[in-house]
Short mmCIF file of C-alpha atoms in Angstrom, two decimals:
data_model
loop_
_atom_site.label_atom_id
_atom_site.label_comp_id
_atom_site.label_asym_id
_atom_site.label_seq_id
_atom_site.Cartn_x
_atom_site.Cartn_y
_atom_site.Cartn_z
CA MET A 1 -7.47 -17.99 -48.76
CA ASN A 2 -9.07 -21.04 -50.27
CA ASP A 3 -10.53 -20.23 -53.70
CA ALA A 4 -12.17 -23.63 -54.19
CA PRO A 5 -15.74 -23.49 -55.50
CA ARG A 6 -18.45 -23.45 -52.86
CA SER A 7 -20.82 -25.74 -54.77
CA SER A 8 -20.68 -29.49 -54.58
CA PRO A 9 -18.57 -31.35 -57.14
CA GLN A 10 -21.60 -32.90 -58.79
CA SER A 11 -23.86 -30.43 -60.56
CA PRO A 12 -27.66 -30.63 -60.33
CA ALA A 13 -27.76 -31.77 -63.95
CA GLN A 14 -25.34 -34.60 -63.21
CA SER A 15 -27.28 -35.68 -60.17
CA GLY A 16 -30.53 -35.96 -62.08
CA GLY A 17 -32.03 -32.49 -61.58
CA PRO A 18 -32.09 -29.62 -59.15
CA ASP A 19 -32.02 -30.39 -55.46
CA GLN A 20 -35.47 -29.58 -54.12
CA SER A 21 -34.72 -30.66 -50.60
CA GLY A 22 -33.28 -27.34 -49.51
CA GLY A 23 -30.41 -29.17 -47.77
CA PRO A 24 -27.02 -27.59 -47.17
CA ASP A 25 -24.19 -27.81 -49.68
CA GLN A 26 -20.57 -28.63 -48.80
CA SER A 27 -20.00 -25.08 -47.58
CA GLY A 28 -22.69 -25.56 -44.95
CA VAL A 29 -24.95 -22.91 -46.51
CA PRO A 30 -28.49 -24.23 -47.13
CA GLU A 31 -29.44 -24.42 -50.79
CA LEU A 32 -32.80 -22.88 -51.62
CA SER A 33 -35.24 -24.32 -54.09
CA PRO A 34 -36.07 -22.25 -57.18
CA GLN A 35 -39.48 -21.52 -55.65
CA MET A 36 -37.88 -20.06 -52.51
CA GLN A 37 -35.37 -18.08 -54.58
CA ALA A 38 -38.27 -16.57 -56.51
CA LEU A 39 -40.02 -15.61 -53.29
CA LEU A 40 -36.90 -13.93 -51.94
CA ALA A 41 -36.08 -11.99 -55.09
CA PRO A 42 -36.98 -8.28 -55.23
CA ALA A 43 -40.40 -7.58 -56.61
CA ILE A 44 -39.12 -5.71 -59.72
CA ASP A 45 -36.89 -8.28 -61.35
CA SER A 46 -38.82 -8.88 -64.56
CA ARG A 47 -41.22 -7.19 -66.92
CA SER A 48 -44.21 -8.95 -65.40
CA SER A 49 -43.22 -8.01 -61.86
CA TRP A 50 -42.67 -4.41 -62.89
CA ARG A 51 -46.27 -4.58 -64.06
CA GLU A 52 -47.24 -5.99 -60.68
CA LEU A 53 -45.50 -3.12 -58.89
CA PHE A 54 -46.68 -0.23 -61.07
CA ILE A 55 -49.58 -1.20 -63.34
CA LEU A 56 -51.65 -2.82 -60.60
CA PRO A 57 -51.67 0.28 -58.34
CA LEU A 58 -52.39 2.53 -61.33
CA ALA A 59 -55.29 0.32 -62.41
CA ALA A 60 -56.54 0.28 -58.81
CA MET A 61 -56.38 4.07 -58.72
CA PHE A 62 -58.33 4.34 -61.98
CA LEU A 63 -61.05 2.05 -60.66
CA ALA A 64 -61.18 3.94 -57.37
CA MET A 65 -61.58 7.26 -59.17
CA LEU A 66 -64.29 5.77 -61.38
CA ILE A 67 -66.26 4.45 -58.41
CA GLY A 68 -65.70 7.74 -56.60
CA ALA A 69 -67.28 9.53 -59.54
CA LEU A 70 -70.24 7.13 -59.46
CA ILE A 71 -70.68 7.80 -55.74
CA MET A 72 -70.74 11.55 -56.41
CA ILE A 73 -73.32 11.04 -59.16
CA ALA A 74 -75.43 8.97 -56.77
CA THR A 75 -75.33 11.86 -54.28
CA SER A 76 -76.65 14.33 -56.89
CA VAL A 77 -73.31 15.92 -57.77
CA ALA A 78 -73.44 17.30 -61.31
CA PRO A 79 -71.10 15.67 -63.87
CA ALA A 80 -69.53 19.06 -64.57
CA THR A 81 -68.73 19.42 -60.86
CA ILE A 82 -67.23 15.93 -60.79
CA LEU A 83 -64.95 16.81 -63.71
CA LEU A 84 -64.04 20.09 -62.02
CA SER A 85 -63.23 18.26 -58.79
CA PHE A 86 -60.78 15.90 -60.52
CA ILE A 87 -59.17 18.81 -62.38
CA ALA A 88 -58.86 20.67 -59.08
CA MET A 89 -57.31 17.58 -57.48
CA ALA A 90 -54.67 17.41 -60.20
CA ASP A 91 -54.04 21.13 -59.99
CA GLY A 92 -53.73 21.00 -56.21
CA SER A 93 -51.20 18.17 -56.33
CA VAL A 94 -48.94 18.94 -59.31
CA GLY A 95 -50.38 22.04 -60.96
CA SER A 96 -47.91 24.55 -59.52
CA LEU A 97 -44.69 24.80 -57.58
CA HIS A 98 -46.70 25.33 -54.40
CA ALA A 99 -48.80 22.24 -55.16
CA ILE A 100 -45.71 20.09 -55.78
CA SER A 101 -44.20 21.40 -52.54
CA GLU A 102 -47.31 20.42 -50.59
CA THR A 103 -47.43 16.98 -52.23
CA LEU A 104 -43.81 16.23 -51.36
CA THR A 105 -44.20 17.64 -47.84
CA ALA A 106 -47.17 15.35 -47.21
CA ALA A 107 -45.34 12.36 -48.72
CA ILE A 108 -42.21 12.55 -46.52
CA PRO A 109 -43.65 11.10 -43.27
CA LEU A 110 -45.88 8.69 -45.22
CA VAL A 111 -42.90 7.18 -47.04
CA LEU A 112 -40.70 7.00 -43.93
CA ALA A 113 -43.36 5.29 -41.82
CA GLY A 114 -44.42 3.15 -44.79
CA LEU A 115 -40.86 1.89 -45.20
CA GLY A 116 -40.91 0.70 -41.60
CA ILE A 117 -44.23 -1.05 -42.02
CA GLY A 118 -43.14 -2.59 -45.33
CA LEU A 119 -39.92 -3.89 -43.78
CA ALA A 120 -41.92 -5.48 -40.99
CA PHE A 121 -44.26 -7.04 -43.57
CA ARG A 122 -41.24 -8.55 -45.31
CA ALA A 123 -40.21 -10.09 -42.00
CA GLY A 124 -43.68 -11.57 -41.50
CA LEU A 125 -44.72 -8.96 -38.91
CA PHE A 126 -47.78 -6.68 -38.96
CA ASN A 127 -46.66 -3.43 -37.36
CA ILE A 128 -49.85 -1.53 -36.52
CA GLY A 129 -47.92 0.72 -34.15
CA ALA A 130 -46.34 3.20 -36.56
CA GLU A 131 -48.70 5.91 -35.28
CA GLY A 132 -47.55 5.45 -31.68
CA GLN A 133 -43.92 5.22 -32.76
CA MET A 134 -44.33 8.51 -34.61
CA VAL A 135 -45.85 10.06 -31.50
CA VAL A 136 -43.00 9.13 -29.16
CA GLY A 137 -40.36 9.91 -31.78
CA GLY A 138 -41.83 13.31 -32.54
CA LEU A 139 -42.32 14.13 -28.85
CA ALA A 140 -38.73 13.16 -28.05
CA THR A 141 -37.51 15.31 -30.94
CA ALA A 142 -39.49 18.31 -29.69
CA ILE A 143 -38.12 17.92 -26.15
CA ALA A 144 -34.54 17.48 -27.34
CA SER A 145 -34.85 20.50 -29.62
CA PHE A 146 -35.42 23.00 -26.79
CA ALA A 147 -33.77 21.09 -23.94
CA ILE A 148 -30.39 21.03 -25.70
CA THR A 149 -29.11 24.53 -26.37
CA GLY A 150 -25.94 26.35 -27.31
CA ILE A 151 -24.81 24.06 -30.13
CA PRO A 152 -24.68 24.81 -33.89
CA ILE A 153 -27.29 23.57 -36.34
CA TRP A 154 -24.92 21.06 -37.98
CA LEU A 155 -24.76 19.25 -34.63
CA HIS A 156 -28.14 20.10 -33.09
CA LEU A 157 -30.31 19.05 -36.04
CA PRO A 158 -28.82 15.56 -36.55
CA LEU A 159 -28.87 15.05 -32.79
CA VAL A 160 -32.59 15.74 -32.38
CA LEU A 161 -33.44 13.60 -35.41
CA ALA A 162 -31.34 10.77 -33.98
CA VAL A 163 -33.18 11.09 -30.68
CA GLY A 164 -36.53 10.66 -32.43
CA LEU A 165 -35.20 7.72 -34.43
CA CYS A 166 -33.81 5.94 -31.36
CA ILE A 167 -36.90 6.49 -29.21
CA GLY A 168 -39.11 5.14 -32.00
CA ALA A 169 -36.85 2.10 -32.31
CA LEU A 170 -36.92 1.41 -28.58
CA TYR A 171 -40.69 1.80 -28.43
CA ALA A 172 -41.28 -0.64 -31.28
CA ALA A 173 -38.71 -3.07 -29.88
CA ILE A 174 -41.02 -3.55 -26.89
CA ALA A 175 -43.52 -5.31 -29.15
CA GLY A 176 -40.69 -7.34 -30.70
CA LEU A 177 -39.41 -8.43 -27.31
CA LEU A 178 -42.90 -9.41 -26.19
CA LYS A 179 -43.37 -11.54 -29.31
CA ALA A 180 -39.93 -13.14 -29.06
CA ALA A 181 -40.15 -13.85 -25.32
CA THR A 182 -43.82 -14.68 -24.79
CA GLY A 183 -45.34 -15.14 -28.25
CA ALA A 184 -47.60 -12.10 -27.78
CA HIS A 185 -48.97 -11.12 -31.18
CA GLU A 186 -47.49 -7.89 -32.49
CA VAL A 187 -50.87 -6.61 -33.69
CA ILE A 188 -52.28 -6.63 -30.16
CA SER A 189 -49.15 -5.25 -28.51
CA THR A 190 -48.65 -2.45 -31.04
CA ILE A 191 -52.29 -1.39 -30.79
CA MET A 192 -51.93 -1.17 -27.01
CA LEU A 193 -48.66 0.73 -27.40
CA ASN A 194 -50.47 3.17 -29.68
CA LEU A 195 -53.00 3.90 -26.94
CA ILE A 196 -50.23 4.29 -24.36
CA SER A 197 -48.38 6.76 -26.59
CA PHE A 198 -51.49 8.93 -27.03
CA ARG A 199 -52.03 9.21 -23.29
CA LEU A 200 -48.32 9.69 -22.68
CA LEU A 201 -48.31 12.59 -25.13
CA ASP A 202 -51.26 14.25 -23.35
CA TYR A 203 -49.52 13.82 -19.99
CA MET A 204 -46.09 15.04 -21.08
CA LEU A 205 -47.42 18.13 -22.83
CA ARG A 206 -48.78 19.39 -19.50
CA GLN A 207 -45.47 19.12 -17.69
CA PRO A 208 -43.97 22.54 -16.86
CA PHE A 209 -40.61 21.82 -18.51
CA ILE A 210 -42.35 20.91 -21.79
CA GLN A 211 -45.51 23.04 -21.92
CA LYS A 212 -45.21 26.43 -23.56
CA GLU A 213 -45.08 29.28 -21.07
CA GLY A 214 -48.33 31.16 -20.58
CA ARG A 215 -50.47 28.45 -22.16
CA SER A 216 -53.04 26.32 -20.35
CA ASP A 217 -53.64 23.96 -23.28
CA PRO A 218 -51.29 21.03 -23.92
CA ILE A 219 -48.69 22.34 -26.36
CA SER A 220 -44.93 22.07 -26.23
CA LYS A 221 -42.38 24.81 -26.46
CA ALA A 222 -41.29 25.72 -29.97
CA VAL A 223 -38.48 23.90 -31.72
CA LEU A 224 -35.33 26.03 -31.70
CA ASP A 225 -34.13 27.40 -35.03
CA SER A 226 -30.97 25.28 -34.81
CA ALA A 227 -33.11 22.12 -34.68
CA GLU A 228 -35.41 22.96 -37.61
CA LEU A 229 -35.11 21.19 -40.94
CA PRO A 230 -34.36 23.97 -43.45
CA ARG A 231 -36.90 24.71 -46.15
CA ILE A 232 -35.19 23.95 -49.42
CA LEU A 233 -37.34 26.21 -51.62
CA ALA A 234 -37.46 29.22 -49.29
CA PHE A 235 -35.22 31.19 -51.68
CA LEU A 236 -38.05 31.06 -54.23
CA ASP A 237 -41.01 31.61 -51.91
CA GLY A 238 -41.07 31.77 -48.14
CA ASN A 239 -44.46 30.04 -48.09
CA LEU A 240 -43.18 26.82 -49.70
CA ARG A 241 -43.03 24.25 -46.88
CA LEU A 242 -40.90 21.59 -48.56
CA HIS A 243 -37.98 20.87 -46.23
CA ALA A 244 -34.75 18.89 -46.14
CA GLY A 245 -36.63 15.85 -44.92
CA LEU A 246 -37.03 15.12 -48.64
CA PHE A 247 -33.38 14.06 -48.78
CA ILE A 248 -33.78 12.00 -45.61
CA MET A 249 -36.74 10.22 -47.22
CA LEU A 250 -34.80 9.43 -50.41
CA ALA A 251 -31.79 8.24 -48.42
CA ALA A 252 -34.05 6.01 -46.32
CA VAL A 253 -35.51 4.42 -49.46
CA ALA A 254 -32.00 3.63 -50.73
CA VAL A 255 -30.83 2.29 -47.36
CA ILE A 256 -33.87 0.05 -46.87
CA TYR A 257 -33.55 -1.26 -50.42
CA TRP A 258 -29.91 -2.15 -49.74
CA LEU A 259 -30.80 -3.63 -46.38
CA LEU A 260 -33.55 -5.87 -47.77
CA PHE A 261 -31.92 -7.01 -51.00
CA ARG A 262 -28.17 -6.64 -50.52
CA SER A 263 -27.46 -7.57 -46.89
CA LYS A 264 -27.47 -10.73 -44.82
CA LEU A 265 -29.82 -9.15 -42.30
CA GLY A 266 -32.31 -8.34 -45.04
CA PHE A 267 -32.09 -11.93 -46.27
CA ALA A 268 -32.87 -13.10 -42.74
CA PHE A 269 -35.87 -10.77 -42.62
CA ARG A 270 -37.25 -11.96 -45.95
CA ILE A 271 -36.73 -15.67 -45.44
CA SER A 272 -38.25 -15.39 -41.94
CA GLY A 273 -41.31 -13.74 -43.44
CA GLU A 274 -41.72 -16.08 -46.40
CA ASN A 275 -40.81 -19.40 -44.80
CA PRO A 276 -40.13 -19.52 -41.04
CA GLY A 277 -39.31 -23.23 -41.30
CA ALA A 278 -36.57 -22.54 -43.84
CA ALA A 279 -35.28 -19.73 -41.64
CA ARG A 280 -34.95 -22.10 -38.68
CA TYR A 281 -33.24 -24.67 -40.87
CA ALA A 282 -30.78 -22.00 -42.05
CA GLY A 283 -29.88 -21.26 -38.43
CA ILE A 284 -31.51 -17.83 -38.32
CA ARG A 285 -32.42 -16.80 -34.78
CA ALA A 286 -36.13 -16.08 -34.98
CA GLY A 287 -36.37 -14.07 -31.75
CA LEU A 288 -33.50 -11.75 -32.61
CA THR A 289 -34.85 -11.27 -36.13
CA VAL A 290 -38.26 -10.23 -34.77
CA VAL A 291 -36.75 -7.71 -32.35
CA LEU A 292 -34.44 -6.21 -34.96
CA ALA A 293 -37.18 -5.96 -37.59
CA MET A 294 -39.53 -4.21 -35.18
CA ALA A 295 -36.76 -1.90 -33.95
CA ILE A 296 -35.83 -0.81 -37.47
CA ALA A 297 -39.51 -0.34 -38.34
CA GLY A 298 -39.95 1.80 -35.22
CA ALA A 299 -36.82 3.78 -36.02
CA LEU A 300 -38.24 4.75 -39.40
CA ALA A 301 -41.61 5.68 -37.88
CA GLY A 302 -39.87 7.67 -35.15
CA LEU A 303 -37.87 9.46 -37.84
CA ALA A 304 -41.14 10.25 -39.62
CA GLY A 305 -42.46 11.87 -36.45
CA ALA A 306 -39.17 13.72 -35.99
CA THR A 307 -39.25 15.21 -39.49
CA GLN A 308 -42.88 16.24 -39.03
CA VAL A 309 -42.09 18.10 -35.80
CA SER A 310 -38.78 19.54 -36.94
CA GLY A 311 -39.72 20.33 -40.52
CA VAL A 312 -43.44 21.20 -40.57
CA LEU A 313 -45.08 21.79 -37.19
CA GLY A 314 -42.31 23.30 -35.09
CA ARG A 315 -43.77 21.88 -31.86
CA ALA A 316 -45.66 18.90 -30.46
CA THR A 317 -49.40 19.08 -29.88
CA PRO A 318 -52.11 16.48 -29.19
CA GLY A 319 -52.77 14.53 -32.37
CA PHE A 320 -49.86 16.09 -34.26
CA THR A 321 -49.36 12.87 -36.25
CA ALA A 322 -52.87 13.26 -37.74
CA GLY A 323 -53.24 9.55 -38.49
CA ILE A 324 -50.17 9.46 -40.75
CA GLY A 325 -48.98 6.24 -39.13
CA PHE A 326 -52.24 4.52 -40.02
CA ASP A 327 -52.20 5.92 -43.57
CA ALA A 328 -48.68 4.54 -43.89
CA ILE A 329 -50.10 1.01 -43.56
CA ALA A 330 -52.05 1.66 -46.75
CA VAL A 331 -48.92 3.10 -48.38
CA ALA A 332 -46.94 -0.06 -47.55
CA LEU A 333 -49.72 -2.28 -48.91
CA LEU A 334 -50.06 -0.22 -52.07
CA GLY A 335 -46.29 -0.28 -52.56
CA ARG A 336 -46.23 -4.09 -52.22
CA SER A 337 -43.75 -3.72 -49.33
CA HIS A 338 -41.01 -2.77 -51.79
CA PRO A 339 -39.02 0.42 -51.07
CA VAL A 340 -39.49 1.78 -54.59
CA GLY A 341 -43.19 0.94 -54.56
CA ILE A 342 -43.60 2.56 -51.13
CA LEU A 343 -41.91 5.73 -52.40
CA LEU A 344 -44.35 5.93 -55.32
CA ALA A 345 -47.34 5.06 -53.15
CA GLY A 346 -46.33 7.74 -50.65
CA LEU A 347 -46.10 10.30 -53.45
CA LEU A 348 -49.55 9.24 -54.66
CA PHE A 349 -51.09 9.58 -51.21
CA GLY A 350 -49.32 12.90 -50.71
CA ALA A 351 -50.80 14.09 -54.01
CA LEU A 352 -54.26 12.93 -52.95
CA GLU A 353 -53.95 14.81 -49.67
CA ALA A 354 -52.71 18.02 -51.28
CA GLY A 355 -55.16 17.76 -54.18
CA GLY A 356 -58.08 16.97 -51.89
CA ARG A 357 -57.83 20.35 -50.21
CA GLN A 358 -57.88 22.10 -53.58
CA MET A 359 -60.82 19.93 -54.69
CA GLN A 360 -62.81 21.04 -51.68
CA VAL A 361 -62.08 24.72 -52.33
CA ASP A 362 -62.63 24.80 -56.11
CA ALA A 363 -65.44 22.26 -56.57
CA GLY A 364 -67.09 22.22 -53.15
CA VAL A 365 -66.73 18.43 -52.94
CA SER A 366 -66.17 17.13 -49.42
CA ILE A 367 -62.59 16.16 -48.63
CA ASP A 368 -64.05 12.92 -47.24
CA MET A 369 -64.18 11.79 -50.86
CA ILE A 370 -60.37 11.52 -50.73
CA GLY A 371 -60.67 9.05 -47.86
CA ILE A 372 -63.16 7.02 -49.90
CA ILE A 373 -60.84 6.98 -52.92
CA GLN A 374 -57.88 5.93 -50.76
CA ALA A 375 -59.92 3.10 -49.24
CA LEU A 376 -61.06 1.92 -52.66
CA ILE A 377 -57.46 1.91 -53.93
CA ILE A 378 -56.44 -0.35 -51.06
CA ILE A 379 -59.42 -2.66 -51.65
CA PHE A 380 -58.45 -3.15 -55.29
CA VAL A 381 -54.76 -3.59 -54.47
CA ALA A 382 -55.75 -6.22 -51.91
CA ALA A 383 -57.76 -8.02 -54.60
CA PRO A 384 -55.32 -8.21 -57.53
CA LEU A 385 -57.22 -11.04 -59.23
CA LEU A 386 -60.23 -8.75 -59.54
CA VAL A 387 -58.12 -6.04 -61.20
CA ARG A 388 -56.59 -8.59 -63.56
CA ARG A 389 -60.06 -9.82 -64.54
CA ILE A 390 -61.16 -6.26 -65.29
CA PHE A 391 -58.01 -5.37 -67.28
CA PRO A 392 -56.74 -8.72 -68.68
CA PRO A 393 -54.53 -7.19 -71.44
CA LEU A 394 -52.39 -5.45 -68.82
CA PHE A 395 -51.50 -8.66 -67.01
CA ARG A 396 -51.11 -11.27 -69.74
CA GLU A 397 -47.56 -12.22 -68.87
CA ARG A 398 -47.20 -14.74 -66.10
CA ARG A 399 -44.56 -14.11 -63.47
CA GLN A 400 -41.56 -16.39 -63.84
CA GLY A 401 -39.58 -17.70 -60.88
CA GLY A 402 -36.10 -16.46 -60.01
CA GLY A 403 -34.58 -13.25 -61.32
CA SER A 404 -31.88 -10.90 -60.28
CA ASP A 405 -31.84 -8.24 -57.64
CA GLY A 406 -33.42 -4.87 -58.05
#
């Protein structure tokens, strides 16, 4: 095998400086300018970018909580009640083993769907259809769970999860194919696919082979025990709902990180999202990249629906996704479309959901306040310059180009 160096004989220094043209070297691989290399590097490659990934969301959360408190004051909520509500929120999210279990249980589908949306963002696609992909993935998982019988759990459980994953991928690939073949914008097509999935769910749940016997309302048969994700803390307390989907979520974060920052396909996704012209010059097939990115995004959303049905609900019902696919868009934005950031953002939103219920019980504050706080967090994350102006000492370092992976 030829071990000759891949770079050209004349170094950039010898030729009078770095090549900014982006032209190919002697190996035929296009050289990228330092600016493009910086764009394609992971978002946590320096101290300043770690601040971008972690400090910015934390500052946004602080501002959102502060404005939330001001809103409660404006609606005649006593300061003592406001303090009690925030204490109750913390207690309901991390204050006990049950609270931690509920936080992690709520975070699992948010992180899985958020990973899919974040991957699509990296590829320059806005996948609004995670909710619909969760619906079809979860419905397919429910059907497969009771339609396939007589096999052990070690085979049945992976099979039904794979069914949900594949159906979600196929459903999202429709939008990718439409964009690649006709130029139809993925936002429009995924919104329409969402609506189709909702009506499809209502229709399918009334079919005799799916609807639970003796029920007139649309509800599926129960998931068989061999297709249920086991609860990993049941030996401590049977009421703890945290299930093995936690390990699936963590594995998905690792796989998507590797895919985006260690694989050729991930490079194609990122360069297509950051600079489509450079992607075309590099010989990347734009249509295939769009279809694959949407399919993988849909697979993750379908897996989110599968874990929700198999691990939490035990059946499919109208609205069983409860808007998780739409919340996952906020999770992907808050996590800056980075797998690690999405994991942390999903845990934060899971904590807000679990803590919000406790806040309503202990302090009597409407759970709608959680929705307001979530919306404010996203507003501040979407306006990073505003956050930097408010907290200048936290963002003094300027981001430098380049950097290593991960």
